[in-house]
PDB file of C-alpha atoms in Angstrom:
ATOM      1  CA  MET R   1      -6.354  38.219  28.928  1.00 88.00           C
ATOM      2  CA  PHE R   2      -4.085  39.092  26.021  1.00 92.00           C
ATOM      3  CA  PRO R   3      -1.071  39.240  25.945  1.00 93.00           C
ATOM      4  CA  ILE R   4      -0.861  36.669  28.768  1.00 94.00           C
ATOM      5  CA  ASN R   5      -3.369  34.322  27.130  1.00 95.00           C
ATOM      6  CA  ARG R   6      -2.434  33.323  23.597  1.00 95.00           C
ATOM      7  CA  PRO R   7      -4.502  30.348  22.328  1.00 95.00           C
ATOM      8  CA  ARG R   8      -2.321  30.185  19.211  1.00 94.00           C
ATOM      9  CA  ARG R   9       0.492  28.719  21.352  1.00 95.00           C
ATOM     10  CA  LEU R  10      -1.262  25.339  21.157  1.00 96.00           C
ATOM     11  CA  ARG R  11      -1.598  25.550  17.362  1.00 96.00           C
ATOM     12  CA  SER R  12       2.060  26.143  16.560  1.00 96.00           C
ATOM     13  CA  SER R  13       2.980  22.686  15.171  1.00 97.00           C
ATOM     14  CA  PRO R  14       1.254  19.595  13.770  1.00 95.00           C
ATOM     15  CA  GLN R  15       2.479  17.511  16.713  1.00 97.00           C
ATOM     16  CA  LEU R  16       1.114  19.971  19.282  1.00 97.00           C
ATOM     17  CA  ARG R  17      -2.202  20.334  17.460  1.00 96.00           C
ATOM     18  CA  ARG R  18      -2.558  16.562  17.358  1.00 94.00           C
ATOM     19  CA  MET R  19      -1.713  16.243  21.042  1.00 96.00           C
ATOM     20  CA  VAL R  20      -4.492  18.629  22.156  1.00 96.00           C
ATOM     21  CA  GLN R  21      -7.059  17.566  19.562  1.00 96.00           C
ATOM     22  CA  GLU R  22     -10.445  17.097  21.252  1.00 96.00           C
ATOM     23  CA  THR R  23     -12.265  14.933  18.686  1.00 97.00           C
ATOM     24  CA  VAL R  24     -10.722  12.002  16.826  1.00 96.00           C
ATOM     25  CA  VAL R  25     -12.448   9.896  14.166  1.00 97.00           C
ATOM     26  CA  THR R  26     -11.271   6.285  13.888  1.00 97.00           C
ATOM     27  CA  ALA R  27     -12.221   3.305  11.751  1.00 98.00           C
ATOM     28  CA  SER R  28     -14.132   1.891  14.726  1.00 98.00           C
ATOM     29  CA  ASP R  29     -16.601   4.794  14.523  1.00 98.00           C
ATOM     30  CA  LEU R  30     -17.716   3.932  10.986  1.00 98.00           C
ATOM     31  CA  ILE R  31     -20.386   1.693   9.422  1.00 98.00           C
ATOM     32  CA  TYR R  32     -20.389   1.028   5.672  1.00 98.00           C
ATOM     33  CA  PRO R  33     -23.692   0.663   3.744  1.00 97.00           C
ATOM     34  CA  LEU R  34     -24.021  -2.076   1.117  1.00 98.00           C
ATOM     35  CA  PHE R  35     -26.733  -2.697  -1.497  1.00 96.00           C
ATOM     36  CA  ALA R  36     -27.478  -6.340  -2.340  1.00 96.00           C
ATOM     37  CA  VAL R  37     -29.067  -7.418  -5.631  1.00 96.00           C
ATOM     38  CA  PRO R  38     -29.887 -10.808  -7.192  1.00 96.00           C
ATOM     39  CA  GLY R  39     -27.498 -12.506  -9.620  1.00 96.00           C
ATOM     40  CA  SER R  40     -23.777 -13.195  -9.651  1.00 96.00           C
ATOM     41  CA  SER R  41     -20.750 -11.084 -10.580  1.00 97.00           C
ATOM     42  CA  VAL R  42     -22.990  -8.000 -10.527  1.00 97.00           C
ATOM     43  CA  ALA R  43     -21.458  -4.616  -9.717  1.00 97.00           C
ATOM     44  CA  ASN R  44     -23.684  -1.803 -10.975  1.00 95.00           C
ATOM     45  CA  GLU R  45     -22.398   1.653 -10.098  1.00 95.00           C
ATOM     46  CA  VAL R  46     -25.123   3.994  -8.854  1.00 94.00           C
ATOM     47  CA  VAL R  47     -24.989   6.909 -11.298  1.00 93.00           C
ATOM     48  CA  SER R  48     -25.942   9.502  -8.680  1.00 95.00           C
ATOM     49  CA  MET R  49     -23.484   8.078  -6.126  1.00 95.00           C
ATOM     50  CA  PRO R  50     -20.020   7.705  -7.703  1.00 95.00           C
ATOM     51  CA  GLY R  51     -18.079   4.884  -6.081  1.00 96.00           C
ATOM     52  CA  VAL R  52     -21.185   3.159  -4.668  1.00 96.00           C
ATOM     53  CA  TYR R  53     -22.415  -0.077  -6.256  1.00 97.00           C
ATOM     54  CA  GLN R  54     -25.347  -2.449  -6.256  1.00 96.00           C
ATOM     55  CA  LEU R  55     -23.654  -5.804  -5.660  1.00 97.00           C
ATOM     56  CA  SER R  56     -24.610  -9.444  -6.019  1.00 98.00           C
ATOM     57  CA  VAL R  57     -23.964 -11.623  -2.976  1.00 98.00           C
ATOM     58  CA  ASP R  58     -20.588 -12.891  -4.206  1.00 98.00           C
ATOM     59  CA  LYS R  59     -19.423  -9.307  -4.734  1.00 98.00           C
ATOM     60  CA  ILE R  60     -20.886  -8.293  -1.367  1.00 98.00           C
ATOM     61  CA  VAL R  61     -18.664 -10.895   0.278  1.00 98.00           C
ATOM     62  CA  ASP R  62     -15.582  -9.476  -1.453  1.00 98.00           C
ATOM     63  CA  GLU R  63     -16.561  -6.007  -0.296  1.00 98.00           C
ATOM     64  CA  ALA R  64     -17.139  -7.238   3.245  1.00 98.00           C
ATOM     65  CA  LYS R  65     -13.649  -8.723   3.363  1.00 98.00           C
ATOM     66  CA  GLU R  66     -12.154  -5.411   2.228  1.00 98.00           C
ATOM     67  CA  VAL R  67     -14.182  -3.489   4.814  1.00 98.00           C
ATOM     68  CA  TYR R  68     -13.049  -5.816   7.593  1.00 98.00           C
ATOM     69  CA  ASP R  69      -9.400  -5.610   6.524  1.00 98.00           C
ATOM     70  CA  LEU R  70      -9.629  -1.815   6.754  1.00 98.00           C
ATOM     71  CA  GLY R  71     -10.706  -2.100  10.379  1.00 98.00           C
ATOM     72  CA  ILE R  72     -14.308  -0.974   9.864  1.00 98.00           C
ATOM     73  CA  PRO R  73     -16.352  -3.020  12.369  1.00 98.00           C
ATOM     74  CA  ALA R  74     -19.746  -3.198  10.657  1.00 98.00           C
ATOM     75  CA  VAL R  75     -21.767  -2.991   7.457  1.00 98.00           C
ATOM     76  CA  ILE R  76     -25.459  -2.233   7.052  1.00 98.00           C
ATOM     77  CA  LEU R  77     -27.354  -4.152   4.374  1.00 98.00           C
ATOM     78  CA  PHE R  78     -30.073  -2.881   2.044  1.00 96.00           C
ATOM     79  CA  GLY R  79     -31.752  -5.149  -0.486  1.00 95.00           C
ATOM     80  CA  ILE R  80     -33.185  -4.767  -3.966  1.00 94.00           C
ATOM     81  CA  PRO R  81     -35.387  -7.820  -4.633  1.00 93.00           C
ATOM     82  CA  GLU R  82     -36.055  -9.451  -7.970  1.00 92.00           C
ATOM     83  CA  ASP R  83     -39.816  -9.085  -7.477  1.00 93.00           C
ATOM     84  CA  LYS R  84     -41.963  -6.708  -5.423  1.00 92.00           C
ATOM     85  CA  ASP R  85     -45.491  -7.091  -4.040  1.00 91.00           C
ATOM     86  CA  VAL R  86     -47.885  -5.437  -1.598  1.00 89.00           C
ATOM     87  CA  GLU R  87     -46.896  -7.939   1.118  1.00 91.00           C
ATOM     88  CA  ALA R  88     -43.193  -6.944   0.900  1.00 92.00           C
ATOM     89  CA  THR R  89     -42.401 -10.658   0.668  1.00 94.00           C
ATOM     90  CA  GLY R  90     -38.785 -10.046  -0.271  1.00 94.00           C
ATOM     91  CA  ALA R  91     -38.199  -8.301   3.046  1.00 94.00           C
ATOM     92  CA  TRP R  92     -39.217 -11.185   5.328  1.00 95.00           C
ATOM     93  CA  HIS R  93     -38.789 -14.310   3.209  1.00 95.00           C
ATOM     94  CA  ASP R  94     -36.000 -16.613   4.395  1.00 93.00           C
ATOM     95  CA  CYS R  95     -34.549 -16.527   0.864  1.00 95.00           C
ATOM     96  CA  GLY R  96     -34.700 -12.733   0.626  1.00 96.00           C
ATOM     97  CA  ILE R  97     -31.699 -10.928  -0.787  1.00 97.00           C
ATOM     98  CA  VAL R  98     -30.661  -9.356   2.541  1.00 97.00           C
ATOM     99  CA  GLN R  99     -30.987 -12.726   4.241  1.00 98.00           C
ATOM    100  CA  LYS R 100     -28.750 -14.343   1.621  1.00 98.00           C
ATOM    101  CA  ALA R 101     -26.190 -11.554   1.886  1.00 98.00           C
ATOM    102  CA  ALA R 102     -26.157 -11.641   5.688  1.00 98.00           C
ATOM    103  CA  THR R 103     -25.571 -15.405   5.756  1.00 98.00           C
ATOM    104  CA  ALA R 104     -22.815 -15.204   3.153  1.00 98.00           C
ATOM    105  CA  ILE R 105     -20.995 -12.397   4.969  1.00 98.00           C
ATOM    106  CA  LYS R 106     -21.139 -14.152   8.335  1.00 98.00           C
ATOM    107  CA  GLU R 107     -19.790 -17.349   6.788  1.00 98.00           C
ATOM    108  CA  ALA R 108     -16.918 -15.514   5.069  1.00 98.00           C
ATOM    109  CA  VAL R 109     -16.110 -12.848   7.675  1.00 98.00           C
ATOM    110  CA  PRO R 110     -17.574 -13.999  11.005  1.00 98.00           C
ATOM    111  CA  GLU R 111     -16.155 -11.117  13.036  1.00 98.00           C
ATOM    112  CA  LEU R 112     -17.634  -8.391  10.835  1.00 98.00           C
ATOM    113  CA  LEU R 113     -20.885  -7.120  12.323  1.00 98.00           C
ATOM    114  CA  VAL R 114     -23.870  -7.260   9.975  1.00 98.00           C
ATOM    115  CA  ILE R 115     -26.630  -4.716  10.542  1.00 98.00           C
ATOM    116  CA  ALA R 116     -29.883  -5.371   8.701  1.00 98.00           C
ATOM    117  CA  ASP R 117     -31.946  -2.386   7.643  1.00 97.00           C
ATOM    118  CA  THR R 118     -35.454  -3.441   8.600  1.00 96.00           C
ATOM    119  CA  CYS R 119     -37.821  -1.601   6.312  1.00 92.00           C
ATOM    120  CA  LEU R 120     -40.286  -2.443   3.554  1.00 92.00           C
ATOM    121  CA  CYS R 121     -40.110   0.326   0.950  1.00 90.00           C
ATOM    122  CA  GLU R 122     -37.588  -1.498  -1.268  1.00 91.00           C
ATOM    123  CA  TYR R 123     -39.886  -4.517  -1.382  1.00 92.00           C
ATOM    124  CA  THR R 124     -43.366  -3.076  -2.015  1.00 91.00           C
ATOM    125  CA  THR R 125     -44.784  -2.329  -5.441  1.00 88.00           C
ATOM    126  CA  HIS R 126     -45.828   1.161  -4.300  1.00 85.00           C
ATOM    127  CA  GLY R 127     -42.547   2.058  -2.577  1.00 82.00           C
ATOM    128  CA  HIS R 128     -44.090   2.864   0.801  1.00 86.00           C
ATOM    129  CA  CYS R 129     -43.017   1.361   4.122  1.00 85.00           C
ATOM    130  CA  GLY R 130     -45.990  -0.907   4.833  1.00 88.00           C
ATOM    131  CA  TYR R 131     -49.625  -1.641   4.122  1.00 89.00           C
ATOM    132  CA  LEU R 132     -51.646   1.186   2.568  1.00 87.00           C
ATOM    133  CA  GLU R 133     -55.289   2.015   2.993  1.00 79.00           C
ATOM    134  CA  THR R 134     -57.252   0.711  -0.002  1.00 70.00           C
ATOM    135  CA  GLY R 135     -57.411   3.358  -2.703  1.00 64.00           C
ATOM    136  CA  ASP R 136     -55.229   5.817  -0.741  1.00 66.00           C
ATOM    137  CA  LEU R 137     -52.874   7.725  -3.038  1.00 66.00           C
ATOM    138  CA  THR R 138     -51.347   9.933  -0.327  1.00 68.00           C
ATOM    139  CA  GLY R 139     -48.971   7.374   1.192  1.00 65.00           C
ATOM    140  CA  ARG R 140     -50.728   6.935   4.546  1.00 82.00           C
ATOM    141  CA  VAL R 141     -49.424   3.643   5.874  1.00 89.00           C
ATOM    142  CA  LEU R 142     -51.593   1.459   8.121  1.00 92.00           C
ATOM    143  CA  ASN R 143     -49.482   1.447  11.251  1.00 94.00           C
ATOM    144  CA  ASP R 144     -50.493  -1.589  13.304  1.00 95.00           C
ATOM    145  CA  PRO R 145     -50.791  -4.179  10.487  1.00 94.00           C
ATOM    146  CA  THR R 146     -47.384  -3.016   9.241  1.00 94.00           C
ATOM    147  CA  LEU R 147     -45.849  -3.835  12.638  1.00 96.00           C
ATOM    148  CA  GLU R 148     -46.519  -7.519  11.978  1.00 95.00           C
ATOM    149  CA  LEU R 149     -44.582  -7.335   8.696  1.00 95.00           C
ATOM    150  CA  LEU R 150     -41.670  -5.604  10.432  1.00 96.00           C
ATOM    151  CA  LYS R 151     -41.664  -8.226  13.169  1.00 97.00           C
ATOM    152  CA  LYS R 152     -41.503 -11.036  10.596  1.00 96.00           C
ATOM    153  CA  THR R 153     -38.746  -9.240   8.714  1.00 97.00           C
ATOM    154  CA  ALA R 154     -36.595  -8.730  11.806  1.00 98.00           C
ATOM    155  CA  VAL R 155     -36.883 -12.354  12.891  1.00 98.00           C
ATOM    156  CA  SER R 156     -36.019 -13.572   9.389  1.00 98.00           C
ATOM    157  CA  GLN R 157     -32.957 -11.303   9.303  1.00 98.00           C
ATOM    158  CA  ALA R 158     -31.803 -12.520  12.706  1.00 98.00           C
ATOM    159  CA  LYS R 159     -32.193 -16.153  11.610  1.00 98.00           C
ATOM    160  CA  ALA R 160     -30.029 -15.375   8.578  1.00 98.00           C
ATOM    161  CA  GLY R 161     -27.203 -14.152  10.801  1.00 98.00           C
ATOM    162  CA  ALA R 162     -27.755 -10.411  11.241  1.00 98.00           C
ATOM    163  CA  ASP R 163     -26.035  -9.187  14.406  1.00 98.00           C
ATOM    164  CA  ILE R 164     -28.068  -5.979  14.766  1.00 98.00           C
ATOM    165  CA  ILE R 165     -31.595  -5.093  13.628  1.00 98.00           C
ATOM    166  CA  ALA R 166     -32.106  -1.508  12.441  1.00 98.00           C
ATOM    167  CA  PRO R 167     -35.791  -0.642  11.903  1.00 96.00           C
ATOM    168  CA  SER R 168     -36.173   2.472   9.756  1.00 93.00           C
ATOM    169  CA  GLY R 169     -39.853   2.725   8.813  1.00 90.00           C
ATOM    170  CA  MET R 170     -40.837   5.188  11.583  1.00 93.00           C
ATOM    171  CA  MET R 171     -43.990   3.295  12.490  1.00 93.00           C
ATOM    172  CA  ASP R 172     -45.368   4.007  15.961  1.00 96.00           C
ATOM    173  CA  GLY R 173     -44.448   1.090  18.236  1.00 97.00           C
ATOM    174  CA  PHE R 174     -42.035  -0.529  15.790  1.00 96.00           C
ATOM    175  CA  VAL R 175     -39.278  -1.035  18.364  1.00 98.00           C
ATOM    176  CA  SER R 176     -41.656  -2.707  20.812  1.00 98.00           C
ATOM    177  CA  ALA R 177     -43.075  -4.989  18.101  1.00 97.00           C
ATOM    178  CA  ILE R 178     -39.649  -6.011  16.840  1.00 98.00           C
ATOM    179  CA  ARG R 179     -38.291  -6.528  20.357  1.00 98.00           C
ATOM    180  CA  SER R 180     -41.167  -8.840  21.233  1.00 98.00           C
ATOM    181  CA  GLY R 181     -40.789 -10.712  17.943  1.00 98.00           C
ATOM    182  CA  LEU R 182     -37.065 -11.237  18.433  1.00 98.00           C
ATOM    183  CA  ASP R 183     -37.501 -12.323  22.042  1.00 98.00           C
ATOM    184  CA  GLU R 184     -40.266 -14.772  21.200  1.00 98.00           C
ATOM    185  CA  ALA R 185     -38.055 -16.303  18.502  1.00 98.00           C
ATOM    186  CA  GLY R 186     -35.127 -16.765  20.897  1.00 98.00           C
ATOM    187  CA  PHE R 187     -33.087 -13.745  19.795  1.00 98.00           C
ATOM    188  CA  GLN R 188     -33.069 -11.913  23.123  1.00 98.00           C
ATOM    189  CA  ASN R 189     -29.433 -10.913  22.653  1.00 97.00           C
ATOM    190  CA  ILE R 190     -29.847  -9.253  19.242  1.00 98.00           C
ATOM    191  CA  PRO R 191     -29.694  -5.455  19.775  1.00 98.00           C
ATOM    192  CA  ILE R 192     -31.930  -2.925  18.041  1.00 98.00           C
ATOM    193  CA  LEU R 193     -30.452   0.177  16.414  1.00 98.00           C
ATOM    194  CA  SER R 194     -33.543   2.295  15.918  1.00 97.00           C
ATOM    195  CA  TYR R 195     -33.833   4.983  13.275  1.00 97.00           C
ATOM    196  CA  ALA R 196     -35.405   6.954  16.108  1.00 96.00           C
ATOM    197  CA  ALA R 197     -35.282  10.423  14.542  1.00 97.00           C
ATOM    198  CA  LYS R 198     -35.654   9.936  10.796  1.00 96.00           C
ATOM    199  CA  TYR R 199     -36.707  13.018   8.900  1.00 97.00           C
ATOM    200  CA  ALA R 200     -38.696  13.341   5.660  1.00 95.00           C
ATOM    201  CA  SER R 201     -35.639  14.779   3.962  1.00 95.00           C
ATOM    202  CA  ALA R 202     -34.755  15.877   0.438  1.00 94.00           C
ATOM    203  CA  TYR R 203     -31.248  14.537   1.067  1.00 95.00           C
ATOM    204  CA  TYR R 204     -32.361  10.943   0.345  1.00 93.00           C
ATOM    205  CA  GLY R 205     -32.660  11.349  -3.433  1.00 88.00           C
ATOM    206  CA  PRO R 206     -29.617   9.359  -4.585  1.00 91.00           C
ATOM    207  CA  PHE R 207     -30.369   6.552  -2.111  1.00 85.00           C
ATOM    208  CA  ARG R 208     -33.646   5.952  -3.873  1.00 81.00           C
ATOM    209  CA  ASP R 209     -31.684   5.310  -7.057  1.00 84.00           C
ATOM    210  CA  ALA R 210     -29.414   2.890  -5.202  1.00 82.00           C
ATOM    211  CA  ALA R 211     -32.207   1.005  -3.437  1.00 74.00           C
ATOM    212  CA  ASP R 212     -34.904   1.405  -6.122  1.00 76.00           C
ATOM    213  CA  SER R 213     -37.220   2.621  -3.383  1.00 75.00           C
ATOM    214  CA  SER R 214     -38.907   5.795  -4.634  1.00 78.00           C
ATOM    215  CA  PRO R 215     -42.603   5.910  -3.736  1.00 77.00           C
ATOM    216  CA  SER R 216     -44.766   5.584  -6.846  1.00 76.00           C
ATOM    217  CA  PHE R 217     -47.157   8.234  -5.508  1.00 77.00           C
ATOM    218  CA  GLY R 218     -47.434  10.571  -2.547  1.00 71.00           C
ATOM    219  CA  ASP R 219     -44.565  10.994  -0.106  1.00 80.00           C
ATOM    220  CA  ARG R 220     -43.477   9.722   3.316  1.00 82.00           C
ATOM    221  CA  ARG R 221     -44.400  12.741   5.392  1.00 85.00           C
ATOM    222  CA  THR R 222     -47.183  10.918   7.237  1.00 88.00           C
ATOM    223  CA  TYR R 223     -44.586   8.722   8.945  1.00 89.00           C
ATOM    224  CA  GLN R 224     -41.160  10.378   8.668  1.00 92.00           C
ATOM    225  CA  MET R 225     -40.543  13.518  10.734  1.00 95.00           C
ATOM    226  CA  ASP R 226     -40.978  17.149   9.700  1.00 97.00           C
ATOM    227  CA  PRO R 227     -37.507  18.730   9.192  1.00 97.00           C
ATOM    228  CA  ALA R 228     -38.740  21.798  11.086  1.00 98.00           C
ATOM    229  CA  ASN R 229     -39.182  19.872  14.352  1.00 98.00           C
ATOM    230  CA  GLY R 230     -36.523  19.341  17.007  1.00 97.00           C
ATOM    231  CA  THR R 231     -38.390  18.687  20.245  1.00 98.00           C
ATOM    232  CA  GLU R 232     -40.347  15.951  18.487  1.00 97.00           C
ATOM    233  CA  ALA R 233     -37.070  14.056  18.007  1.00 97.00           C
ATOM    234  CA  ILE R 234     -36.626  13.875  21.773  1.00 98.00           C
ATOM    235  CA  LYS R 235     -40.140  12.500  22.139  1.00 97.00           C
ATOM    236  CA  GLU R 236     -39.397   9.856  19.494  1.00 97.00           C
ATOM    237  CA  ILE R 237     -36.149   8.735  21.133  1.00 97.00           C
ATOM    238  CA  GLU R 238     -37.767   8.574  24.569  1.00 97.00           C
ATOM    239  CA  LEU R 239     -40.504   6.333  23.188  1.00 97.00           C
ATOM    240  CA  ASP R 240     -37.976   4.060  21.462  1.00 98.00           C
ATOM    241  CA  ILE R 241     -35.872   3.785  24.607  1.00 98.00           C
ATOM    242  CA  ALA R 242     -38.966   2.809  26.599  1.00 97.00           C
ATOM    243  CA  GLU R 243     -39.780   0.177  23.961  1.00 98.00           C
ATOM    244  CA  GLY R 244     -36.340  -1.427  24.213  1.00 97.00           C
ATOM    245  CA  ALA R 245     -34.022   0.283  21.718  1.00 98.00           C
ATOM    246  CA  ASP R 246     -30.339  -0.369  22.445  1.00 98.00           C
ATOM    247  CA  MET R 247     -28.944   2.314  20.115  1.00 98.00           C
ATOM    248  CA  LEU R 248     -30.461   5.363  18.443  1.00 98.00           C
ATOM    249  CA  MET R 249     -29.989   6.942  15.039  1.00 98.00           C
ATOM    250  CA  VAL R 250     -30.443  10.430  13.651  1.00 98.00           C
ATOM    251  CA  LYS R 251     -30.972  10.597   9.881  1.00 97.00           C
ATOM    252  CA  PRO R 252     -29.837  12.669   7.972  1.00 98.00           C
ATOM    253  CA  ALA R 253     -26.742  13.999   9.736  1.00 98.00           C
ATOM    254  CA  LEU R 254     -25.320  17.094   8.046  1.00 97.00           C
ATOM    255  CA  ALA R 255     -28.299  19.430   8.409  1.00 97.00           C
ATOM    256  CA  TYR R 256     -29.320  17.828  11.718  1.00 98.00           C
ATOM    257  CA  MET R 257     -26.235  18.139  13.914  1.00 98.00           C
ATOM    258  CA  ASP R 258     -28.295  20.105  16.436  1.00 98.00           C
ATOM    259  CA  ILE R 259     -30.559  17.048  16.689  1.00 98.00           C
ATOM    260  CA  ILE R 260     -27.568  14.722  17.143  1.00 98.00           C
ATOM    261  CA  TRP R 261     -26.404  16.959  19.983  1.00 98.00           C
ATOM    262  CA  ARG R 262     -29.836  17.094  21.628  1.00 98.00           C
ATOM    263  CA  VAL R 263     -30.314  13.340  21.356  1.00 98.00           C
ATOM    264  CA  LYS R 264     -26.883  12.657  22.853  1.00 97.00           C
ATOM    265  CA  GLU R 265     -27.587  15.056  25.719  1.00 97.00           C
ATOM    266  CA  ALA R 266     -30.942  13.384  26.403  1.00 97.00           C
ATOM    267  CA  THR R 267     -29.759   9.766  26.595  1.00 96.00           C
ATOM    268  CA  ASN R 268     -26.876   7.581  27.698  1.00 94.00           C
ATOM    269  CA  LEU R 269     -27.363   5.173  24.776  1.00 97.00           C
ATOM    270  CA  PRO R 270     -24.974   5.060  21.786  1.00 98.00           C
ATOM    271  CA  VAL R 271     -26.039   7.510  19.093  1.00 98.00           C
ATOM    272  CA  ALA R 272     -25.495   6.911  15.376  1.00 98.00           C
ATOM    273  CA  ALA R 273     -25.592   9.536  12.635  1.00 98.00           C
ATOM    274  CA  TYR R 274     -26.416   8.566   9.046  1.00 98.00           C
ATOM    275  CA  ASN R 275     -24.331  10.589   6.577  1.00 98.00           C
ATOM    276  CA  VAL R 276     -26.900  10.065   3.835  1.00 97.00           C
ATOM    277  CA  SER R 277     -26.684   9.747   0.076  1.00 95.00           C
ATOM    278  CA  GLY R 278     -27.396  13.384  -0.807  1.00 96.00           C
ATOM    279  CA  GLU R 279     -24.664  14.560   1.542  1.00 97.00           C
ATOM    280  CA  TYR R 280     -22.244  12.075  -0.022  1.00 98.00           C
ATOM    281  CA  SER R 281     -23.186  12.922  -3.601  1.00 97.00           C
ATOM    282  CA  MET R 282     -22.804  16.668  -3.080  1.00 97.00           C
ATOM    283  CA  VAL R 283     -19.229  16.153  -1.897  1.00 98.00           C
ATOM    284  CA  LYS R 284     -18.497  13.790  -4.780  1.00 97.00           C
ATOM    285  CA  ALA R 285     -19.954  16.149  -7.393  1.00 97.00           C
ATOM    286  CA  ALA R 286     -18.072  19.156  -6.067  1.00 98.00           C
ATOM    287  CA  ALA R 287     -14.829  17.171  -5.868  1.00 98.00           C
ATOM    288  CA  LEU R 288     -15.202  15.820  -9.421  1.00 96.00           C
ATOM    289  CA  ASN R 289     -15.577  19.422 -10.613  1.00 97.00           C
ATOM    290  CA  GLY R 290     -12.463  20.464  -8.720  1.00 98.00           C
ATOM    291  CA  TRP R 291     -14.386  22.849  -6.459  1.00 98.00           C
ATOM    292  CA  ILE R 292     -13.385  21.266  -3.137  1.00 98.00           C
ATOM    293  CA  ASP R 293     -10.727  18.988  -1.649  1.00 98.00           C
ATOM    294  CA  GLU R 294     -12.669  15.740  -1.182  1.00 98.00           C
ATOM    295  CA  LYS R 295     -10.366  14.316   1.471  1.00 98.00           C
ATOM    296  CA  LYS R 296     -10.317  17.432   3.641  1.00 98.00           C
ATOM    297  CA  VAL R 297     -14.046  18.114   3.344  1.00 98.00           C
ATOM    298  CA  THR R 298     -14.974  14.498   4.095  1.00 98.00           C
ATOM    299  CA  LEU R 299     -12.765  14.191   7.162  1.00 98.00           C
ATOM    300  CA  GLU R 300     -13.903  17.586   8.440  1.00 98.00           C
ATOM    301  CA  THR R 301     -17.537  16.555   8.029  1.00 98.00           C
ATOM    302  CA  LEU R 302     -17.072  13.204   9.790  1.00 98.00           C
ATOM    303  CA  THR R 303     -15.225  14.942  12.622  1.00 98.00           C
ATOM    304  CA  SER R 304     -18.099  17.402  12.988  1.00 98.00           C
ATOM    305  CA  PHE R 305     -20.588  14.539  13.324  1.00 98.00           C
ATOM    306  CA  LYS R 306     -18.550  13.026  16.118  1.00 98.00           C
ATOM    307  CA  ARG R 307     -18.017  16.420  17.770  1.00 98.00           C
ATOM    308  CA  SER R 308     -21.789  16.958  17.755  1.00 98.00           C
ATOM    309  CA  GLY R 309     -22.266  13.751  19.761  1.00 98.00           C
ATOM    310  CA  ALA R 310     -22.365  10.822  17.340  1.00 98.00           C
ATOM    311  CA  ASP R 311     -20.726   7.654  18.623  1.00 98.00           C
ATOM    312  CA  LEU R 312     -21.198   5.875  15.279  1.00 98.00           C
ATOM    313  CA  ILE R 313     -21.326   7.215  11.717  1.00 98.00           C
ATOM    314  CA  LEU R 314     -22.974   5.394   8.824  1.00 98.00           C
ATOM    315  CA  THR R 315     -21.261   6.733   5.720  1.00 98.00           C
ATOM    316  CA  TYR R 316     -20.537   5.851   2.096  1.00 98.00           C
ATOM    317  CA  HIS R 317     -17.182   7.585   2.619  1.00 98.00           C
ATOM    318  CA  ALA R 318     -16.099   4.946   5.165  1.00 98.00           C
ATOM    319  CA  LYS R 319     -13.495   3.095   3.099  1.00 98.00           C
ATOM    320  CA  ASP R 320     -11.909   6.249   1.707  1.00 98.00           C
ATOM    321  CA  ALA R 321     -11.977   7.892   5.118  1.00 98.00           C
ATOM    322  CA  VAL R 322     -10.057   5.015   6.746  1.00 98.00           C
ATOM    323  CA  ARG R 323      -7.424   5.090   4.016  1.00 98.00           C
ATOM    324  CA  TRP R 324      -7.007   8.833   4.472  1.00 98.00           C
ATOM    325  CA  LEU R 325      -6.833   8.493   8.263  1.00 97.00           C
ATOM    326  CA  ASN R 326      -4.111   5.865   7.874  1.00 95.00           C
ATOM    327  CA  GLU R 327      -1.934   8.037   5.635  1.00 91.00           C
TER     328      GLU R 327
END
């Protein structure tokens, strides 16, 4: 008790604070998202996400080299196809934009890990994550037929060079379907990073600008999770583990750190947190207006994700964060 116990003793200098620091974020914790588009020499800044660009494959390769040089171990690829259809052909075709980007990155930077987001919403005319019931304007996706599309997509991405498959559509049984598809195609050693607890969140708004993936009607609440539910997340991760998931993701991160903690406590698998577009854009907007210190807020936020249990953090701040950590 005071005055014998004085916790401030261990806060008296930067060196001492650093020595007893419990949580440390490093470049190895981070994954950088990239958006691939058709064409060449294309770099379209996403208006709602300052500093984030839609990039053609040649520009993606340049970005991948920069990411690798910074010490960031992995990127995750999203694709915006030239054409969309109800079959989501651009997602699973061998000449799809993600497939082209994955192959180009692996040829240019073999040691950089390429994670392929395995979803269909960017590739369908209606913006939903699979087949819809005929005439349904609510966004209810037909679960089991959609699993076949996801299986085809995952195998195509693996053939193109993806090191990790990350299914994000929140279909029941999607991990099992993708695992069987990969194994049957000879990709037994490709791990699955499942978006196991993905919420129907308002924080995704800017991403839909970046990926051109807004649903044309309805919403995604029939397949993504209710933000009010926590115990349901544990059920979802248990199912995905049983189906063969190698890593688990919680998305979004900032308003769901309790879920990150609960998921980490419930499993011994690596847990990833997705620091999503809305979280990023709020920091950027406030910083551009001079209301916050972008560097301090970003590093504090990333540290909080790791403190809550995240082993990996997908974040648009990744490059800036590494530069700040290296200062």
